PDB file of C-alpha atoms and ligand atoms in Angstrom:
ATOM      1  CA  MET A   1      28.270 -19.902-125.670  1.00  0.00           C
ATOM      2  CA  GLU A   2      27.051 -16.755-127.376  1.00  0.00           C
ATOM      3  CA  ILE A   3      29.631 -14.180-128.461  1.00  0.00           C
ATOM      4  CA  ILE A   4      28.298 -10.610-128.400  1.00  0.00           C
ATOM      5  CA  THR A   5      30.187  -7.619-129.757  1.00  0.00           C
ATOM      6  CA  GLU A   6      27.456  -4.948-129.656  1.00  0.00           C
ATOM      7  CA  PRO A   7      26.650  -3.269-126.313  1.00  0.00           C
ATOM      8  CA  SER A   8      23.005  -2.843-127.345  1.00  0.00           C
ATOM      9  CA  VAL A   9      22.636  -6.616-127.896  1.00  0.00           C
ATOM     10  CA  LEU A  10      24.181  -7.368-124.479  1.00  0.00           C
ATOM     11  CA  GLY A  11      21.850  -4.810-122.881  1.00  0.00           C
ATOM     12  CA  GLU A  12      18.859  -6.527-124.493  1.00  0.00           C
ATOM     13  CA  ARG A  13      20.001  -9.963-123.199  1.00  0.00           C
ATOM     14  CA  ALA A  14      20.447  -8.511-119.707  1.00  0.00           C
ATOM     15  CA  ARG A  15      16.903  -7.138-119.744  1.00  0.00           C
ATOM     16  CA  GLU A  16      15.619 -10.604-120.733  1.00  0.00           C
ATOM     17  CA  TRP A  17      17.509 -12.227-117.825  1.00  0.00           C
ATOM     18  CA  MET A  18      16.160  -9.593-115.445  1.00  0.00           C
ATOM     19  CA  ARG A  19      12.564 -10.111-116.622  1.00  0.00           C
ATOM     20  CA  ALA A  20      13.020 -13.878-116.161  1.00  0.00           C
ATOM     21  CA  GLY A  21      14.407 -13.303-112.632  1.00  0.00           C
ATOM     22  CA  ARG A  22      17.704 -15.063-113.411  1.00  0.00           C
ATOM     23  CA  SER A  23      20.850 -14.385-111.371  1.00  0.00           C
ATOM     24  CA  VAL A  24      23.798 -13.168-113.455  1.00  0.00           C
ATOM     25  CA  GLY A  25      27.488 -13.608-112.606  1.00  0.00           C
ATOM     26  CA  PHE A  26      30.063 -11.424-114.339  1.00  0.00           C
ATOM     27  CA  ALA A  27      33.829 -11.807-114.831  1.00  0.00           C
ATOM     28  CA  PRO A  28      35.299  -8.728-116.554  1.00  0.00           C
ATOM     29  CA  THR A  29      38.724  -9.305-118.161  1.00  0.00           C
ATOM     30  CA  MET A  30      41.101  -7.826-120.694  1.00  0.00           C
ATOM     31  CA  GLY A  31      41.510 -11.200-122.389  1.00  0.00           C
ATOM     32  CA  SER A  32      44.597 -13.298-123.055  1.00  0.00           C
ATOM     33  CA  LEU A  33      42.913 -15.540-120.550  1.00  0.00           C
ATOM     34  CA  HIS A  34      44.751 -17.862-118.164  1.00  0.00           C
ATOM     35  CA  ALA A  35      43.889 -20.058-115.195  1.00  0.00           C
ATOM     36  CA  GLY A  36      43.459 -16.981-112.992  1.00  0.00           C
ATOM     37  CA  HIS A  37      40.664 -15.689-115.225  1.00  0.00           C
ATOM     38  CA  ALA A  38      39.192 -19.195-115.440  1.00  0.00           C
ATOM     39  CA  SER A  39      38.939 -19.203-111.641  1.00  0.00           C
ATOM     40  CA  LEU A  40      36.890 -15.953-111.737  1.00  0.00           C
ATOM     41  CA  MET A  41      34.505 -17.443-114.295  1.00  0.00           C
ATOM     42  CA  ALA A  42      34.268 -20.752-112.408  1.00  0.00           C
ATOM     43  CA  LEU A  43      33.368 -18.847-109.227  1.00  0.00           C
ATOM     44  CA  ALA A  44      30.572 -17.038-111.066  1.00  0.00           C
ATOM     45  CA  ARG A  45      29.473 -20.370-112.606  1.00  0.00           C
ATOM     46  CA  GLU A  46      29.087 -21.899-109.117  1.00  0.00           C
ATOM     47  CA  ARG A  47      27.037 -19.001-107.816  1.00  0.00           C
ATOM     48  CA  THR A  48      24.736 -17.798-110.603  1.00  0.00           C
ATOM     49  CA  GLU A  49      22.402 -19.076-113.318  1.00  0.00           C
ATOM     50  CA  VAL A  50      23.854 -17.021-116.173  1.00  0.00           C
ATOM     51  CA  VAL A  51      27.578 -16.291-116.546  1.00  0.00           C
ATOM     52  CA  VAL A  52      28.891 -13.391-118.608  1.00  0.00           C
ATOM     53  CA  ALA A  53      32.599 -12.740-119.215  1.00  0.00           C
ATOM     54  CA  SER A  54      33.975  -9.731-121.048  1.00  0.00           C
ATOM     55  CA  VAL A  55      37.178  -9.488-123.053  1.00  0.00           C
ATOM     56  CA  PHE A  56      38.036  -5.859-123.639  1.00  0.00           C
ATOM     57  CA  VAL A  57      41.479  -4.258-123.605  1.00  0.00           C
ATOM     58  CA  ASN A  58      40.198  -1.000-122.181  1.00  0.00           C
ATOM     59  CA  PRO A  59      42.196   1.876-123.713  1.00  0.00           C
ATOM     60  CA  THR A  60      41.228   4.414-121.047  1.00  0.00           C
ATOM     61  CA  GLN A  61      43.098   2.586-118.278  1.00  0.00           C
ATOM     62  CA  PHE A  62      46.432   2.799-120.120  1.00  0.00           C
ATOM     63  CA  GLY A  63      48.453   5.994-119.736  1.00  0.00           C
ATOM     64  CA  PRO A  64      50.649   7.574-122.416  1.00  0.00           C
ATOM     65  CA  GLY A  65      53.665   5.359-123.119  1.00  0.00           C
ATOM     66  CA  GLU A  66      52.122   2.309-121.428  1.00  0.00           C
ATOM     67  CA  ASP A  67      51.694  -1.079-123.113  1.00  0.00           C
ATOM     68  CA  LEU A  68      48.211  -0.699-124.711  1.00  0.00           C
ATOM     69  CA  ASP A  69      49.447  -1.717-128.173  1.00  0.00           C
ATOM     70  CA  ALA A  70      51.699  -4.490-126.868  1.00  0.00           C
ATOM     71  CA  TYR A  71      49.063  -5.916-124.502  1.00  0.00           C
ATOM     72  CA  PRO A  72      48.589  -9.575-125.561  1.00  0.00           C
ATOM     73  CA  ARG A  73      45.378 -10.312-127.479  1.00  0.00           C
ATOM     74  CA  ASP A  74      44.143 -13.778-128.524  1.00  0.00           C
ATOM     75  CA  LEU A  75      40.364 -13.896-128.929  1.00  0.00           C
ATOM     76  CA  GLU A  76      40.309 -17.412-130.386  1.00  0.00           C
ATOM     77  CA  HIS A  77      42.081 -18.782-127.320  1.00  0.00           C
ATOM     78  CA  ASP A  78      39.821 -16.699-125.033  1.00  0.00           C
ATOM     79  CA  VAL A  79      36.661 -18.054-126.665  1.00  0.00           C
ATOM     80  CA  ALA A  80      37.877 -21.648-126.195  1.00  0.00           C
ATOM     81  CA  LEU A  81      38.794 -21.087-122.531  1.00  0.00           C
ATOM     82  CA  ALA A  82      35.538 -19.295-121.671  1.00  0.00           C
ATOM     83  CA  GLU A  83      33.536 -22.042-123.355  1.00  0.00           C
ATOM     84  CA  ARG A  84      35.445 -24.723-121.399  1.00  0.00           C
ATOM     85  CA  VAL A  85      34.664 -23.020-118.092  1.00  0.00           C
ATOM     86  CA  GLY A  86      30.954 -22.826-118.918  1.00  0.00           C
ATOM     87  CA  VAL A  87      30.513 -19.124-119.707  1.00  0.00           C
ATOM     88  CA  ASP A  88      27.129 -18.430-121.358  1.00  0.00           C
ATOM     89  CA  VAL A  89      27.909 -15.083-122.982  1.00  0.00           C
ATOM     90  CA  LEU A  90      31.293 -13.669-123.962  1.00  0.00           C
ATOM     91  CA  PHE A  91      31.181  -9.924-124.574  1.00  0.00           C
ATOM     92  CA  ALA A  92      34.036  -8.739-126.817  1.00  0.00           C
ATOM     93  CA  PRO A  93      33.290  -5.200-128.009  1.00  0.00           C
ATOM     94  CA  ARG A  94      35.442  -2.953-130.223  1.00  0.00           C
ATOM     95  CA  PRO A  95      36.767   0.181-128.450  1.00  0.00           C
ATOM     96  CA  GLU A  96      34.577   2.422-130.670  1.00  0.00           C
ATOM     97  CA  ALA A  97      31.502   0.525-129.503  1.00  0.00           C
ATOM     98  CA  MET A  98      32.357   1.282-125.867  1.00  0.00           C
ATOM     99  CA  TYR A  99      33.516   4.899-126.185  1.00  0.00           C
ATOM    100  CA  ALA A 100      31.864   7.484-128.417  1.00  0.00           C
ATOM    101  CA  PRO A 101      34.346  10.080-129.756  1.00  0.00           C
ATOM    102  CA  GLU A 102      32.538  12.790-127.761  1.00  0.00           C
ATOM    103  CA  ALA A 103      32.513  10.786-124.467  1.00  0.00           C
ATOM    104  CA  ALA A 104      33.420  13.113-121.588  1.00  0.00           C
ATOM    105  CA  THR A 105      32.407  11.282-118.391  1.00  0.00           C
ATOM    106  CA  TRP A 106      34.749   9.669-115.872  1.00  0.00           C
ATOM    107  CA  VAL A 107      34.067   7.662-112.736  1.00  0.00           C
ATOM    108  CA  GLU A 108      36.775   8.101-110.098  1.00  0.00           C
ATOM    109  CA  VAL A 109      37.542   7.051-106.523  1.00  0.00           C
ATOM    110  CA  PRO A 110      40.537   9.333-105.870  1.00  0.00           C
ATOM    111  CA  ARG A 111      40.897   8.625-102.131  1.00  0.00           C
ATOM    112  CA  LEU A 112      41.747   4.969-102.736  1.00  0.00           C
ATOM    113  CA  ALA A 113      43.896   5.673-105.782  1.00  0.00           C
ATOM    114  CA  ARG A 114      46.587   7.782-104.090  1.00  0.00           C
ATOM    115  CA  HIS A 115      49.095   4.987-103.465  1.00  0.00           C
ATOM    116  CA  LEU A 116      50.487   1.834-105.114  1.00  0.00           C
ATOM    117  CA  CYS A 117      49.404   1.593-108.786  1.00  0.00           C
ATOM    118  CA  GLY A 118      47.443   4.833-108.542  1.00  0.00           C
ATOM    119  CA  ALA A 119      50.636   6.747-107.686  1.00  0.00           C
ATOM    120  CA  SER A 120      52.612   5.427-110.653  1.00  0.00           C
ATOM    121  CA  ARG A 121      49.654   5.240-113.073  1.00  0.00           C
ATOM    122  CA  PRO A 122      47.656   8.393-112.229  1.00  0.00           C
ATOM    123  CA  THR A 123      44.836   7.895-114.762  1.00  0.00           C
ATOM    124  CA  HIS A 124      44.645   4.100-114.537  1.00  0.00           C
ATOM    125  CA  PHE A 125      41.870   3.660-111.984  1.00  0.00           C
ATOM    126  CA  ARG A 126      39.536   6.247-113.462  1.00  0.00           C
ATOM    127  CA  GLY A 127      39.749   4.224-116.699  1.00  0.00           C
ATOM    128  CA  VAL A 128      39.013   1.028-114.761  1.00  0.00           C
ATOM    129  CA  CYS A 129      36.101   2.568-112.820  1.00  0.00           C
ATOM    130  CA  THR A 130      34.611   4.121-115.944  1.00  0.00           C
ATOM    131  CA  VAL A 131      34.683   0.913-117.975  1.00  0.00           C
ATOM    132  CA  VAL A 132      33.498  -1.269-115.066  1.00  0.00           C
ATOM    133  CA  SER A 133      30.577   1.148-114.499  1.00  0.00           C
ATOM    134  CA  LYS A 134      29.658   0.928-118.181  1.00  0.00           C
ATOM    135  CA  LEU A 135      29.917  -2.878-118.084  1.00  0.00           C
ATOM    136  CA  PHE A 136      27.812  -3.090-114.890  1.00  0.00           C
ATOM    137  CA  LEU A 137      25.125  -0.948-116.560  1.00  0.00           C
ATOM    138  CA  LEU A 138      25.076  -3.269-119.572  1.00  0.00           C
ATOM    139  CA  VAL A 139      25.297  -6.656-117.810  1.00  0.00           C
ATOM    140  CA  ARG A 140      23.298  -5.720-114.670  1.00  0.00           C
ATOM    141  CA  PRO A 141      25.069  -8.524-112.783  1.00  0.00           C
ATOM    142  CA  THR A 142      23.950 -10.014-109.485  1.00  0.00           C
ATOM    143  CA  LEU A 143      27.596 -10.601-108.633  1.00  0.00           C
ATOM    144  CA  ALA A 144      30.917  -9.725-110.213  1.00  0.00           C
ATOM    145  CA  VAL A 145      34.233 -11.453-109.584  1.00  0.00           C
ATOM    146  CA  PHE A 146      37.609  -9.660-109.512  1.00  0.00           C
ATOM    147  CA  GLY A 147      41.029 -11.158-108.786  1.00  0.00           C
ATOM    148  CA  GLN A 148      42.822 -10.313-105.558  1.00  0.00           C
ATOM    149  CA  LYS A 149      46.077  -9.895-107.485  1.00  0.00           C
ATOM    150  CA  ASP A 150      44.687  -6.456-108.359  1.00  0.00           C
ATOM    151  CA  TRP A 151      43.907  -5.805-104.702  1.00  0.00           C
ATOM    152  CA  GLN A 152      43.754  -2.026-105.020  1.00  0.00           C
ATOM    153  CA  GLN A 153      41.419  -2.354-108.012  1.00  0.00           C
ATOM    154  CA  LEU A 154      39.173  -4.643-105.968  1.00  0.00           C
ATOM    155  CA  ALA A 155      39.080  -2.150-103.059  1.00  0.00           C
ATOM    156  CA  ILE A 156      38.259   0.693-105.460  1.00  0.00           C
ATOM    157  CA  ILE A 157      35.504  -1.272-107.228  1.00  0.00           C
ATOM    158  CA  ARG A 158      33.954  -2.173-103.853  1.00  0.00           C
ATOM    159  CA  ARG A 159      33.893   1.534-102.888  1.00  0.00           C
ATOM    160  CA  MET A 160      32.512   2.605-106.275  1.00  0.00           C
ATOM    161  CA  ASN A 161      29.839  -0.095-106.182  1.00  0.00           C
ATOM    162  CA  ALA A 162      28.720   1.012-102.709  1.00  0.00           C
ATOM    163  CA  ASP A 163      28.917   4.743-103.443  1.00  0.00           C
ATOM    164  CA  LEU A 164      27.016   4.576-106.740  1.00  0.00           C
ATOM    165  CA  GLY A 165      24.519   1.993-105.511  1.00  0.00           C
ATOM    166  CA  PHE A 166      25.077  -0.548-108.268  1.00  0.00           C
ATOM    167  CA  GLY A 167      23.937  -3.229-105.814  1.00  0.00           C
ATOM    168  CA  VAL A 168      26.336  -5.819-107.242  1.00  0.00           C
ATOM    169  CA  GLU A 169      27.849  -8.409-104.891  1.00  0.00           C
ATOM    170  CA  ILE A 170      31.591  -7.936-105.393  1.00  0.00           C
ATOM    171  CA  VAL A 171      33.557 -11.155-104.915  1.00  0.00           C
ATOM    172  CA  GLY A 172      37.366 -11.254-104.549  1.00  0.00           C
ATOM    173  CA  ALA A 173      38.990 -14.388-105.964  1.00  0.00           C
ATOM    174  CA  PRO A 174      42.308 -15.690-104.560  1.00  0.00           C
ATOM    175  CA  ILE A 175      45.491 -15.166-106.580  1.00  0.00           C
ATOM    176  CA  VAL A 176      46.336 -18.110-108.846  1.00  0.00           C
ATOM    177  CA  ARG A 177      50.074 -18.811-109.031  1.00  0.00           C
ATOM    178  CA  GLU A 178      52.528 -20.819-111.118  1.00  0.00           C
ATOM    179  CA  ALA A 179      54.081 -23.812-109.315  1.00  0.00           C
ATOM    180  CA  ASP A 180      57.070 -21.654-108.262  1.00  0.00           C
ATOM    181  CA  GLY A 181      54.854 -18.868-106.858  1.00  0.00           C
ATOM    182  CA  LEU A 182      54.784 -16.305-109.683  1.00  0.00           C
ATOM    183  CA  ALA A 183      51.290 -14.783-109.818  1.00  0.00           C
ATOM    184  CA  LEU A 184      49.552 -15.538-113.128  1.00  0.00           C
ATOM    185  CA  SER A 185      49.311 -12.503-115.391  1.00  0.00           C
ATOM    186  CA  SER A 186      48.570 -12.037-119.075  1.00  0.00           C
ATOM    187  CA  ARG A 187      51.809 -10.031-119.170  1.00  0.00           C
ATOM    188  CA  ASN A 188      53.975 -13.000-118.050  1.00  0.00           C
ATOM    189  CA  VAL A 189      54.219 -14.225-121.669  1.00  0.00           C
ATOM    190  CA  ARG A 190      56.191 -11.080-122.512  1.00  0.00           C
ATOM    191  CA  LEU A 191      59.013 -11.869-120.052  1.00  0.00           C
ATOM    192  CA  THR A 192      62.271 -13.200-121.493  1.00  0.00           C
ATOM    193  CA  PRO A 193      63.288 -16.627-120.090  1.00  0.00           C
ATOM    194  CA  ALA A 194      65.893 -14.937-117.848  1.00  0.00           C
ATOM    195  CA  GLU A 195      63.324 -12.397-116.563  1.00  0.00           C
ATOM    196  CA  ARG A 196      60.816 -15.191-115.958  1.00  0.00           C
ATOM    197  CA  THR A 197      63.398 -16.934-113.748  1.00  0.00           C
ATOM    198  CA  GLU A 198      63.996 -13.754-111.760  1.00  0.00           C
ATOM    199  CA  ALA A 199      60.317 -12.760-111.543  1.00  0.00           C
ATOM    200  CA  VAL A 200      59.561 -15.462-108.979  1.00  0.00           C
ATOM    201  CA  GLY A 201      61.522 -13.212-106.615  1.00  0.00           C
ATOM    202  CA  ILE A 202      58.487 -10.904-106.374  1.00  0.00           C
ATOM    203  CA  SER A 203      56.323 -13.429-104.527  1.00  0.00           C
ATOM    204  CA  ARG A 204      59.289 -14.789-102.547  1.00  0.00           C
ATOM    205  CA  GLY A 205      60.024 -11.306-101.234  1.00  0.00           C
ATOM    206  CA  LEU A 206      56.384 -10.808-100.254  1.00  0.00           C
ATOM    207  CA  ALA A 207      56.418 -14.191 -98.501  1.00  0.00           C
ATOM    208  CA  LEU A 208      59.498 -12.997 -96.577  1.00  0.00           C
ATOM    209  CA  ALA A 209      57.511  -9.926 -95.458  1.00  0.00           C
ATOM    210  CA  GLY A 210      54.820 -12.278 -94.115  1.00  0.00           C
ATOM    211  CA  GLU A 211      57.409 -14.384 -92.271  1.00  0.00           C
ATOM    212  CA  LEU A 212      58.947 -11.303 -90.653  1.00  0.00           C
ATOM    213  CA  VAL A 213      55.515 -10.270 -89.319  1.00  0.00           C
ATOM    214  CA  GLN A 214      54.935 -13.809 -88.011  1.00  0.00           C
ATOM    215  CA  ARG A 215      58.340 -13.633 -86.240  1.00  0.00           C
ATOM    216  CA  GLY A 216      57.240 -10.464 -84.437  1.00  0.00           C
ATOM    217  CA  GLU A 217      58.567  -7.586 -86.542  1.00  0.00           C
ATOM    218  CA  ARG A 218      56.088  -4.695 -86.371  1.00  0.00           C
ATOM    219  CA  ASP A 219      58.057  -1.920 -88.075  1.00  0.00           C
ATOM    220  CA  ALA A 220      56.812  -1.830 -91.677  1.00  0.00           C
ATOM    221  CA  GLU A 221      59.793   0.217 -92.840  1.00  0.00           C
ATOM    222  CA  CYS A 222      62.274  -2.412 -91.533  1.00  0.00           C
ATOM    223  CA  ILE A 223      60.347  -5.171 -93.321  1.00  0.00           C
ATOM    224  CA  VAL A 224      60.162  -3.228 -96.567  1.00  0.00           C
ATOM    225  CA  ALA A 225      63.923  -2.518 -96.373  1.00  0.00           C
ATOM    226  CA  GLU A 226      64.665  -6.218 -95.892  1.00  0.00           C
ATOM    227  CA  VAL A 227      62.437  -7.228 -98.811  1.00  0.00           C
ATOM    228  CA  ARG A 228      63.992  -4.528-101.007  1.00  0.00           C
ATOM    229  CA  ALA A 229      67.459  -5.959-100.242  1.00  0.00           C
ATOM    230  CA  ARG A 230      66.175  -9.424-101.190  1.00  0.00           C
ATOM    231  CA  TYR A 231      64.678  -8.020-104.402  1.00  0.00           C
ATOM    232  CA  ALA A 232      68.012  -6.401-105.340  1.00  0.00           C
ATOM    233  CA  ALA A 233      69.811  -9.726-104.822  1.00  0.00           C
ATOM    234  CA  ASP A 234      67.232 -11.974-106.525  1.00  0.00           C
ATOM    235  CA  MET A 235      66.053  -9.716-109.358  1.00  0.00           C
ATOM    236  CA  PRO A 236      69.062  -7.787-110.739  1.00  0.00           C
ATOM    237  CA  SER A 237      67.160  -6.868-113.904  1.00  0.00           C
ATOM    238  CA  GLY A 238      63.952  -5.886-112.076  1.00  0.00           C
ATOM    239  CA  VAL A 239      63.244  -2.252-111.244  1.00  0.00           C
ATOM    240  CA  VAL A 240      61.002  -1.874-108.208  1.00  0.00           C
ATOM    241  CA  ASP A 241      58.201   0.579-109.009  1.00  0.00           C
ATOM    242  CA  TYR A 242      56.804   0.295-105.479  1.00  0.00           C
ATOM    243  CA  LEU A 243      56.980  -1.953-102.463  1.00  0.00           C
ATOM    244  CA  GLU A 244      54.677  -0.832 -99.684  1.00  0.00           C
ATOM    245  CA  CYS A 245      52.875  -1.944 -96.574  1.00  0.00           C
ATOM    246  CA  VAL A 246      49.313  -0.575 -96.609  1.00  0.00           C
ATOM    247  CA  ASP A 247      45.978  -0.951 -94.881  1.00  0.00           C
ATOM    248  CA  PRO A 248      44.091  -3.569 -96.945  1.00  0.00           C
ATOM    249  CA  ALA A 249      40.831  -1.560 -96.917  1.00  0.00           C
ATOM    250  CA  THR A 250      41.950   2.081 -97.175  1.00  0.00           C
ATOM    251  CA  ILE A 251      45.193   1.446 -99.141  1.00  0.00           C
ATOM    252  CA  GLU A 252      46.902   4.026 -96.864  1.00  0.00           C
ATOM    253  CA  PRO A 253      50.509   3.352 -95.774  1.00  0.00           C
ATOM    254  CA  VAL A 254      50.988   1.582 -92.436  1.00  0.00           C
ATOM    255  CA  ALA A 255      54.037   2.413 -90.269  1.00  0.00           C
ATOM    256  CA  THR A 256      53.485   0.121 -87.268  1.00  0.00           C
ATOM    257  CA  ILE A 257      51.751  -3.184 -87.838  1.00  0.00           C
ATOM    258  CA  ALA A 258      48.895  -3.632 -85.370  1.00  0.00           C
ATOM    259  CA  GLY A 259      46.390  -5.602 -87.484  1.00  0.00           C
ATOM    260  CA  PRO A 260      46.014  -7.064 -90.961  1.00  0.00           C
ATOM    261  CA  VAL A 261      48.166  -5.392 -93.612  1.00  0.00           C
ATOM    262  CA  LEU A 262      48.844  -5.767 -97.290  1.00  0.00           C
ATOM    263  CA  PHE A 263      52.366  -5.902 -98.687  1.00  0.00           C
ATOM    264  CA  ALA A 264      52.123  -4.904-102.335  1.00  0.00           C
ATOM    265  CA  ALA A 265      54.792  -4.714-105.018  1.00  0.00           C
ATOM    266  CA  ALA A 266      55.163  -3.666-108.648  1.00  0.00           C
ATOM    267  CA  VAL A 267      58.377  -4.616-110.446  1.00  0.00           C
ATOM    268  CA  LYS A 268      59.320  -3.704-113.981  1.00  0.00           C
ATOM    269  CA  PHE A 269      61.344  -6.009-116.241  1.00  0.00           C
ATOM    270  CA  SER A 270      62.297  -4.167-119.443  1.00  0.00           C
ATOM    271  CA  ALA A 271      58.859  -3.778-121.101  1.00  0.00           C
ATOM    272  CA  VAL A 272      56.786  -5.714-118.564  1.00  0.00           C
ATOM    273  CA  ARG A 273      55.459  -4.404-115.265  1.00  0.00           C
ATOM    274  CA  LEU A 274      54.229  -7.087-112.861  1.00  0.00           C
ATOM    275  CA  ILE A 275      52.267  -6.658-109.637  1.00  0.00           C
ATOM    276  CA  ASP A 276      51.665  -8.968-106.707  1.00  0.00           C
ATOM    277  CA  ASN A 277      50.624  -8.678-103.070  1.00  0.00           C
ATOM    278  CA  ARG A 278      50.366 -10.584 -99.825  1.00  0.00           C
ATOM    279  CA  TYR A 279      47.687 -10.112 -97.180  1.00  0.00           C
ATOM    280  CA  VAL A 280      49.268 -10.642 -93.769  1.00  0.00           C
ATOM    281  CA  ASP A 281      47.436 -10.982 -90.488  1.00  0.00           C
ATOM    282  CA  MET A 282      49.228 -11.028 -87.156  1.00  0.00           C
ATOM    283  CA  PRO A 283      49.416 -14.186 -85.068  1.00  0.00           C
ATOM    284  CA  VAL A 284      46.290 -14.307 -82.802  1.00  0.00           C
ATOM    285  CA  ALA A 285      48.403 -14.165 -79.606  1.00  0.00           C
ATOM    286  CA  SER A 286      49.997 -10.829 -80.552  1.00  0.00           C
ATOM    287  CA  ARG A 287      46.874  -8.966 -81.668  1.00  0.00           C
TER     288      ARG A 287
HETATM  289  O1  LIG B 301      41.442  -6.409-114.124  1.00  0.00           O
HETATM  290  C1  LIG B 301      41.274  -6.205-115.347  1.00  0.00           C
HETATM  291  O2  LIG B 301      41.566  -7.055-116.186  1.00  0.00           O
HETATM  292  C2  LIG B 301      40.726  -4.856-115.805  1.00  0.00           C
HETATM  293  O3  LIG B 301      41.220  -3.818-115.045  1.00  0.00           O
HETATM  294  C3  LIG B 301      39.180  -4.829-115.849  1.00  0.00           C
HETATM  295  C4  LIG B 301      38.582  -4.993-114.473  1.00  0.00           C
HETATM  296  C5  LIG B 301      38.686  -5.936-116.773  1.00  0.00           C
HETATM  297  C6  LIG B 301      38.718  -3.483-116.414  1.00  0.00           C
HETATM  298  O4  LIG B 301      39.195  -3.267-117.688  1.00  0.00           O
END
């Protein structure tokens, strides 16, 4: 596996792959890699001839007071994991190599960033879109894989990719979970043991939302209220940032469930904010 830190070197490699007509799969990450990231890379490995992964804690997607400095970093571990999964090139640039001091351009998809994480982190998705655009321009991937845990991010990247004509096949990879259901996240390592025990409540509450839909409940507000009550009981030290039922494509709130919906939650435990979601379709008979 080749480790590249300079954008110009990655750009040169990408031009070589393009000239040789090789398909390129890309898994962008912020490092501190776990089995969820490995699944993104493995998916790219199955589908393309060259696999590129990036490890870059992108400063522009963190707002003031967020956990940019505390975000876990472990490049040695990341290199070993990427190598194990069969990544060909690991791109790990320094922030100064990605953003010139005079940089003044943003890429934004405001319509899809109004709710969920976009509401509580107003500048987050423009940071994500800007860095993913820059990475797409460097890697020139045939396909790029993003985790469904960041469902809103995936929806926004799909829109941006279509609107700007990047021509990348965007692939959504299923959420990878711990045995008890907690969605894997690089931030999980920062939970205290007691918070870790409570945090499983996030996915259990979302599973309850799915069960209520299967049992015939169609009023999203009733379901959200029931899940909130469960969250209060199961996660006394968790502060719910949001818990919403939205349209999976537009990320707009849904009041009455008449088709597939997404229940999405963000819960904060002292210094750690965790997100998770559950895609719920209605039973065929009631559609
Ligand atoms: O999902 C992430 O880890 C990040 O938002 C991404 C896509 C790598 C952009 O920094």
